[in-house]
Amino acid sequence: MNYEISMITTMAIAVMFALSLNLITGFCGQISLGHATFQGIGAYAAAMLGKAGWPFLATLPVSMVLAGLLGVIVGLASLRVRADFLAITTMGVGFLFVGIVRQQEFLGGELGISSIPDHGLGRVGFMALALLVCAGVAALSVYIQRSWMGRVFNGIAEDEDTMRVLGIDVPRYKLAAFAMGTALAGLSGAFYTYHLTFIGAESFGFVESITVLSMVVFGGIGSVPGVILAAALLSVLPAWFQVIGDYKLLVYGGLLFLMMRFSPGGMAGLAARFFPTTSLPNRGEK
């Protein structure tokens, strides 16, 4: 039973993380190849605060704020660069984060941080909270997508120049997307820390950023239901098939290639193709 509880918790955390990137990449069209950095900020913040005696629940908002603040700083770069250049910028931030953490002894250096205090909720309680927060993040994503802000995000993703001509403050909305998405990534990082009770810099490197991007693309860029299904599935595959864990970057990179080549809309696009009346909204296919 403990194994099943652990798997469900892992899935919930992965869904939170994937939805946070979907808000930036799926809704607003900003490609990030360093999104794991923001999960790492939340994870390390929760770990340090936990070891300092803070209760688990108190670490959650702090992790979100710190990740969101870094997101705003990185998001400022998105105001000047687009497409490939933004992807390269965020990838560089990811490498910088890993390099800095590995050199700081108070952050555990190469060995990482272990012996993180227990959350005090019990296995079932922690799983239930993770599922509840995951459902809240999903509901927030749907709300944003259907709101006026979501329509502006979609307009920016489709044609940024036209939105500027229409008088939309594009930089403001792009920064808002980065702030919200990175804050939610920090939230998933805090849950990740207390779930594993150990973190290291390698857990938030380039491979993890590609992994979460694969989840968004596989599910369907911009599709909330599709991303949820993809994140839940891909998060447990390494546990089911050991070879995937050994060749994670190869497998997920291959999934990215296959989806972009044969079904740009991901699983949402396939659903729209074979079941038109039950299609899942996404921006992957025109």
GROMACS .gro file of C-alpha atoms in nm:
model
  286
    1MET     CA    1   0.000   0.000   0.000
    2ASN     CA    2   0.288   0.238   0.076
    3TYR     CA    3   0.413   0.196  -0.282
    4GLU     CA    4   0.077   0.295  -0.429
    5ILE     CA    5   0.055   0.597  -0.198
    6SER     CA    6   0.404   0.705  -0.302
    7MET     CA    7   0.318   0.670  -0.672
    8ILE     CA    8  -0.001   0.873  -0.639
    9THR     CA    9   0.186   1.145  -0.452
   10THR     CA   10   0.456   1.148  -0.721
   11MET     CA   11   0.190   1.183  -0.990
   12ALA     CA   12   0.022   1.472  -0.809
   13ILE     CA   13   0.352   1.661  -0.776
   14ALA     CA   14   0.436   1.599  -1.142
   15VAL     CA   15   0.095   1.728  -1.251
   16MET     CA   16   0.145   2.047  -1.046
   17PHE     CA   17   0.485   2.097  -1.206
   18ALA     CA   18   0.363   2.033  -1.561
   19LEU     CA   19   0.063   2.264  -1.521
   20SER     CA   20   0.296   2.539  -1.401
   21LEU     CA   21   0.495   2.518  -1.725
   22ASN     CA   22   0.177   2.489  -1.930
   23LEU     CA   23   0.073   2.827  -1.795
   24ILE     CA   24   0.389   2.983  -1.938
   25THR     CA   25   0.445   2.779  -2.254
   26GLY     CA   26   0.096   2.650  -2.328
   27PHE     CA   27  -0.106   2.960  -2.249
   28CYS     CA   28   0.138   3.239  -2.332
   29GLY     CA   29   0.367   3.074  -2.586
   30GLN     CA   30   0.694   3.137  -2.400
   31ILE     CA   31   0.932   2.842  -2.434
   32SER     CA   32   1.129   2.764  -2.118
   33LEU     CA   33   1.410   2.508  -2.112
   34GLY     CA   34   1.505   2.578  -1.752
   35HIS     CA   35   1.175   2.541  -1.570
   36ALA     CA   36   1.319   2.288  -1.324
   37THR     CA   37   1.519   2.576  -1.178
   38PHE     CA   38   1.207   2.724  -1.024
   39GLN     CA   39   1.100   2.392  -0.880
   40GLY     CA   40   1.452   2.372  -0.737
   41ILE     CA   41   1.419   2.714  -0.574
   42GLY     CA   42   1.100   2.602  -0.401
   43ALA     CA   43   1.253   2.269  -0.303
   44TYR     CA   44   1.567   2.419  -0.150
   45ALA     CA   45   1.368   2.691   0.026
   46ALA     CA   46   1.140   2.432   0.184
   47ALA     CA   47   1.435   2.212   0.281
   48MET     CA   48   1.628   2.495   0.445
   49LEU     CA   49   1.324   2.628   0.629
   50GLY     CA   50   1.224   2.279   0.739
   51LYS     CA   51   1.568   2.210   0.884
   52ALA     CA   52   1.545   2.548   1.058
   53GLY     CA   53   1.233   2.432   1.239
   54TRP     CA   54   0.957   2.572   1.021
   55PRO     CA   55   0.640   2.357   0.991
   56PHE     CA   56   0.575   2.211   0.647
   57LEU     CA   57   0.266   2.417   0.570
   58ALA     CA   58   0.451   2.741   0.650
   59THR     CA   59   0.720   2.659   0.393
   60LEU     CA   60   0.471   2.640   0.105
   61PRO     CA   61   0.394   3.012   0.061
   62VAL     CA   62   0.759   3.108   0.110
   63SER     CA   63   0.867   2.860  -0.157
   64MET     CA   64   0.609   3.003  -0.395
   65VAL     CA   65   0.713   3.363  -0.331
   66LEU     CA   66   1.086   3.297  -0.376
   67ALA     CA   67   1.034   3.099  -0.696
   68GLY     CA   68   0.794   3.363  -0.823
   69LEU     CA   69   1.042   3.643  -0.751
   70LEU     CA   70   1.312   3.464  -0.948
   71GLY     CA   71   1.053   3.407  -1.218
   72VAL     CA   72   0.989   3.779  -1.239
   73ILE     CA   73   1.362   3.845  -1.273
   74VAL     CA   74   1.398   3.584  -1.547
   75GLY     CA   75   1.070   3.696  -1.697
   76LEU     CA   76   1.216   4.039  -1.752
   77ALA     CA   77   1.439   3.872  -2.012
   78SER     CA   78   1.128   3.757  -2.194
   79LEU     CA   79   1.038   4.118  -2.258
   80ARG     CA   80   1.336   4.159  -2.491
   81VAL     CA   81   1.385   3.818  -2.645
   82ARG     CA   82   1.154   3.574  -2.822
   83ALA     CA   83   1.126   3.211  -2.928
   84ASP     CA   84   1.469   3.045  -2.956
   85PHE     CA   85   1.649   3.322  -2.769
   86LEU     CA   86   1.412   3.295  -2.472
   87ALA     CA   87   1.460   2.917  -2.465
   88ILE     CA   88   1.837   2.962  -2.459
   89THR     CA   89   1.811   3.225  -2.184
   90THR     CA   90   1.606   3.000  -1.956
   91MET     CA   91   1.835   2.705  -2.029
   92GLY     CA   92   2.131   2.918  -1.920
   93VAL     CA   93   1.952   3.008  -1.597
   94GLY     CA   94   1.907   2.637  -1.530
   95PHE     CA   95   2.277   2.562  -1.574
   96LEU     CA   96   2.363   2.863  -1.357
   97PHE     CA   97   2.135   2.741  -1.077
   98VAL     CA   98   2.286   2.392  -1.071
   99GLY     CA   99   2.640   2.532  -1.080
  100ILE     CA  100   2.578   2.773  -0.793
  101VAL     CA  101   2.406   2.515  -0.571
  102ARG     CA  102   2.687   2.264  -0.618
  103GLN     CA  103   2.940   2.518  -0.495
  104GLN     CA  104   2.751   2.621  -0.180
  105GLU     CA  105   2.819   2.408   0.126
  106PHE     CA  106   2.523   2.552   0.318
  107LEU     CA  107   2.300   2.416   0.038
  108GLY     CA  108   2.459   2.073   0.064
  109GLY     CA  109   2.698   2.118  -0.226
  110GLU     CA  110   2.749   1.806  -0.436
  111LEU     CA  111   2.597   1.584  -0.166
  112GLY     CA  112   2.263   1.764  -0.149
  113ILE     CA  113   2.041   1.810   0.155
  114SER     CA  114   1.927   1.505   0.351
  115SER     CA  115   1.749   1.436   0.681
  116ILE     CA  116   1.470   1.680   0.596
  117PRO     CA  117   1.218   1.682   0.884
  118ASP     CA  118   0.894   1.489   0.848
  119HIS     CA  119   0.589   1.687   0.738
  120GLY     CA  120   0.386   1.540   1.022
  121LEU     CA  121   0.082   1.457   0.808
  122GLY     CA  122   0.142   1.085   0.764
  123ARG     CA  123   0.165   0.915   0.424
  124VAL     CA  124  -0.207   0.925   0.354
  125GLY     CA  125  -0.247   1.280   0.483
  126PHE     CA  126   0.041   1.407   0.269
  127MET     CA  127  -0.098   1.229  -0.037
  128ALA     CA  128  -0.442   1.377   0.024
  129LEU     CA  129  -0.298   1.727   0.058
  130ALA     CA  130  -0.091   1.684  -0.259
  131LEU     CA  131  -0.400   1.571  -0.449
  132LEU     CA  132  -0.603   1.860  -0.309
  133VAL     CA  133  -0.342   2.119  -0.405
  134CYS     CA  134  -0.302   1.953  -0.744
  135ALA     CA  135  -0.676   1.983  -0.802
  136GLY     CA  136  -0.657   2.348  -0.698
  137VAL     CA  137  -0.376   2.417  -0.947
  138ALA     CA  138  -0.578   2.245  -1.221
  139ALA     CA  139  -0.889   2.447  -1.135
  140LEU     CA  140  -0.684   2.768  -1.137
  141SER     CA  141  -0.541   2.677  -1.478
  142VAL     CA  142  -0.889   2.621  -1.622
  143TYR     CA  143  -1.013   2.945  -1.468
  144ILE     CA  144  -0.722   3.145  -1.612
  145GLN     CA  145  -0.760   2.982  -1.954
  146ARG     CA  146  -1.129   3.074  -1.973
  147SER     CA  147  -1.087   3.424  -1.831
  148TRP     CA  148  -1.008   3.748  -2.013
  149MET     CA  149  -0.645   3.702  -1.906
  150GLY     CA  150  -0.636   3.361  -2.072
  151ARG     CA  151  -0.768   3.509  -2.393
  152VAL     CA  152  -0.496   3.775  -2.383
  153PHE     CA  153  -0.233   3.506  -2.318
  154ASN     CA  154  -0.359   3.310  -2.617
  155GLY     CA  155  -0.352   3.621  -2.834
  156ILE     CA  156   0.009   3.688  -2.736
  157ALA     CA  157   0.103   3.329  -2.813
  158GLU     CA  158  -0.066   3.343  -3.153
  159ASP     CA  159   0.049   3.688  -3.269
  160GLU     CA  160   0.233   3.912  -3.027
  161ASP     CA  161   0.272   4.200  -3.274
  162THR     CA  162  -0.100   4.217  -3.343
  163MET     CA  163  -0.174   4.232  -2.970
  164ARG     CA  164   0.063   4.527  -2.939
  165VAL     CA  165  -0.118   4.704  -3.221
  166LEU     CA  166  -0.447   4.646  -3.041
  167GLY     CA  167  -0.307   4.830  -2.740
  168ILE     CA  168  -0.244   4.529  -2.516
  169ASP     CA  169   0.039   4.572  -2.265
  170VAL     CA  170   0.221   4.259  -2.384
  171PRO     CA  171   0.523   4.285  -2.149
  172ARG     CA  172   0.292   4.308  -1.848
  173TYR     CA  173   0.103   3.991  -1.939
  174LYS     CA  174   0.415   3.795  -2.031
  175LEU     CA  175   0.565   3.886  -1.695
  176ALA     CA  176   0.244   3.786  -1.517
  177ALA     CA  177   0.251   3.444  -1.685
  178PHE     CA  178   0.611   3.390  -1.582
  179ALA     CA  179   0.542   3.497  -1.223
  180MET     CA  180   0.240   3.270  -1.180
  181GLY     CA  181   0.396   2.972  -1.355
  182THR     CA  182   0.722   2.986  -1.162
  183ALA     CA  183   0.544   3.036  -0.830
  184LEU     CA  184   0.343   2.719  -0.892
  185ALA     CA  185   0.666   2.540  -0.985
  186GLY     CA  186   0.807   2.647  -0.648
  187LEU     CA  187   0.499   2.504  -0.479
  188SER     CA  188   0.557   2.167  -0.648
  189GLY     CA  189   0.920   2.186  -0.537
  190ALA     CA  190   0.821   2.216  -0.171
  191PHE     CA  191   0.604   1.905  -0.201
  192TYR     CA  192   0.888   1.728  -0.383
  193THR     CA  193   1.126   1.801  -0.095
  194TYR     CA  194   0.901   1.664   0.177
  195HIS     CA  195   0.800   1.366  -0.034
  196LEU     CA  196   1.156   1.243  -0.093
  197THR     CA  197   1.318   1.396   0.220
  198PHE     CA  198   1.634   1.441   0.013
  199ILE     CA  199   1.726   1.680  -0.268
  200GLY     CA  200   2.031   1.742  -0.482
  201ALA     CA  201   2.115   1.988  -0.757
  202GLU     CA  202   2.095   1.717  -1.024
  203SER     CA  203   1.724   1.677  -0.949
  204PHE     CA  204   1.658   2.019  -1.102
  205GLY     CA  205   1.888   2.019  -1.401
  206PHE     CA  206   1.837   2.024  -1.775
  207VAL     CA  207   1.707   1.668  -1.792
  208GLU     CA  208   1.420   1.753  -1.557
  209SER     CA  209   1.338   2.065  -1.758
  210ILE     CA  210   1.316   1.853  -2.073
  211THR     CA  211   1.107   1.599  -1.885
  212VAL     CA  212   0.842   1.852  -1.784
  213LEU     CA  213   0.844   2.008  -2.132
  214SER     CA  214   0.784   1.658  -2.272
  215MET     CA  215   0.480   1.626  -2.047
  216VAL     CA  216   0.334   1.952  -2.179
  217VAL     CA  217   0.402   1.865  -2.544
  218PHE     CA  218   0.286   1.504  -2.505
  219GLY     CA  219  -0.037   1.611  -2.340
  220GLY     CA  220  -0.105   1.897  -2.579
  221ILE     CA  221   0.037   2.249  -2.555
  222GLY     CA  222  -0.222   2.462  -2.377
  223SER     CA  223  -0.455   2.172  -2.293
  224VAL     CA  224  -0.514   2.139  -1.919
  225PRO     CA  225  -0.674   1.790  -1.931
  226GLY     CA  226  -0.410   1.667  -2.177
  227VAL     CA  227  -0.120   1.790  -1.966
  228ILE     CA  228  -0.270   1.632  -1.654
  229LEU     CA  229  -0.297   1.293  -1.827
  230ALA     CA  230   0.052   1.315  -1.976
  231ALA     CA  231   0.217   1.421  -1.650
  232ALA     CA  232   0.043   1.146  -1.455
  233LEU     CA  233   0.153   0.885  -1.710
  234LEU     CA  234   0.510   0.997  -1.774
  235SER     CA  235   0.584   1.052  -1.404
  236VAL     CA  236   0.535   0.684  -1.321
  237LEU     CA  237   0.685   0.528  -1.635
  238PRO     CA  238   1.042   0.524  -1.491
  239ALA     CA  239   0.911   0.327  -1.192
  240TRP     CA  240   0.733   0.079  -1.417
  241PHE     CA  241   1.011   0.039  -1.672
  242GLN     CA  242   1.367   0.063  -1.539
  243VAL     CA  243   1.513   0.124  -1.886
  244ILE     CA  244   1.325   0.455  -1.903
  245GLY     CA  245   1.491   0.570  -1.583
  246ASP     CA  246   1.833   0.478  -1.724
  247TYR     CA  247   1.775   0.660  -2.054
  248LYS     CA  248   1.535   0.932  -1.945
  249LEU     CA  249   1.668   1.211  -2.166
  250LEU     CA  250   1.673   0.983  -2.470
  251VAL     CA  251   1.320   0.851  -2.416
  252TYR     CA  252   1.160   1.188  -2.340
  253GLY     CA  253   1.354   1.360  -2.616
  254GLY     CA  254   1.225   1.094  -2.853
  255LEU     CA  255   0.870   1.157  -2.735
  256LEU     CA  256   0.913   1.528  -2.804
  257PHE     CA  257   1.035   1.454  -3.157
  258LEU     CA  258   0.760   1.204  -3.236
  259MET     CA  259   0.482   1.424  -3.103
  260MET     CA  260   0.600   1.737  -3.280
  261ARG     CA  261   0.644   1.540  -3.605
  262PHE     CA  262   0.324   1.334  -3.610
  263SER     CA  263   0.085   1.504  -3.365
  264PRO     CA  264   0.180   1.862  -3.269
  265GLY     CA  265  -0.136   1.881  -3.061
  266GLY     CA  266  -0.025   1.592  -2.839
  267MET     CA  267  -0.287   1.367  -2.683
  268ALA     CA  268  -0.534   1.654  -2.697
  269GLY     CA  269  -0.478   1.675  -3.072
  270LEU     CA  270  -0.530   1.300  -3.113
  271ALA     CA  271  -0.853   1.324  -2.913
  272ALA     CA  272  -0.972   1.605  -3.139
  273ARG     CA  273  -0.884   1.400  -3.448
  274PHE     CA  274  -1.058   1.076  -3.351
  275PHE     CA  275  -1.330   1.210  -3.121
  276PRO     CA  276  -1.424   1.558  -3.250
  277THR     CA  277  -1.715   1.599  -3.010
  278THR     CA  278  -1.494   1.540  -2.706
  279SER     CA  279  -1.184   1.730  -2.814
  280LEU     CA  280  -0.953   1.877  -2.554
  281PRO     CA  281  -0.866   2.246  -2.620
  282ASN     CA  282  -0.504   2.308  -2.718
  283ARG     CA  283  -0.291   2.532  -2.937
  284GLY     CA  284  -0.071   2.261  -3.085
  285GLU     CA  285  -0.275   2.212  -3.402
  286LYS     CA  286  -0.430   2.478  -3.620
   0.00000   0.00000   0.00000
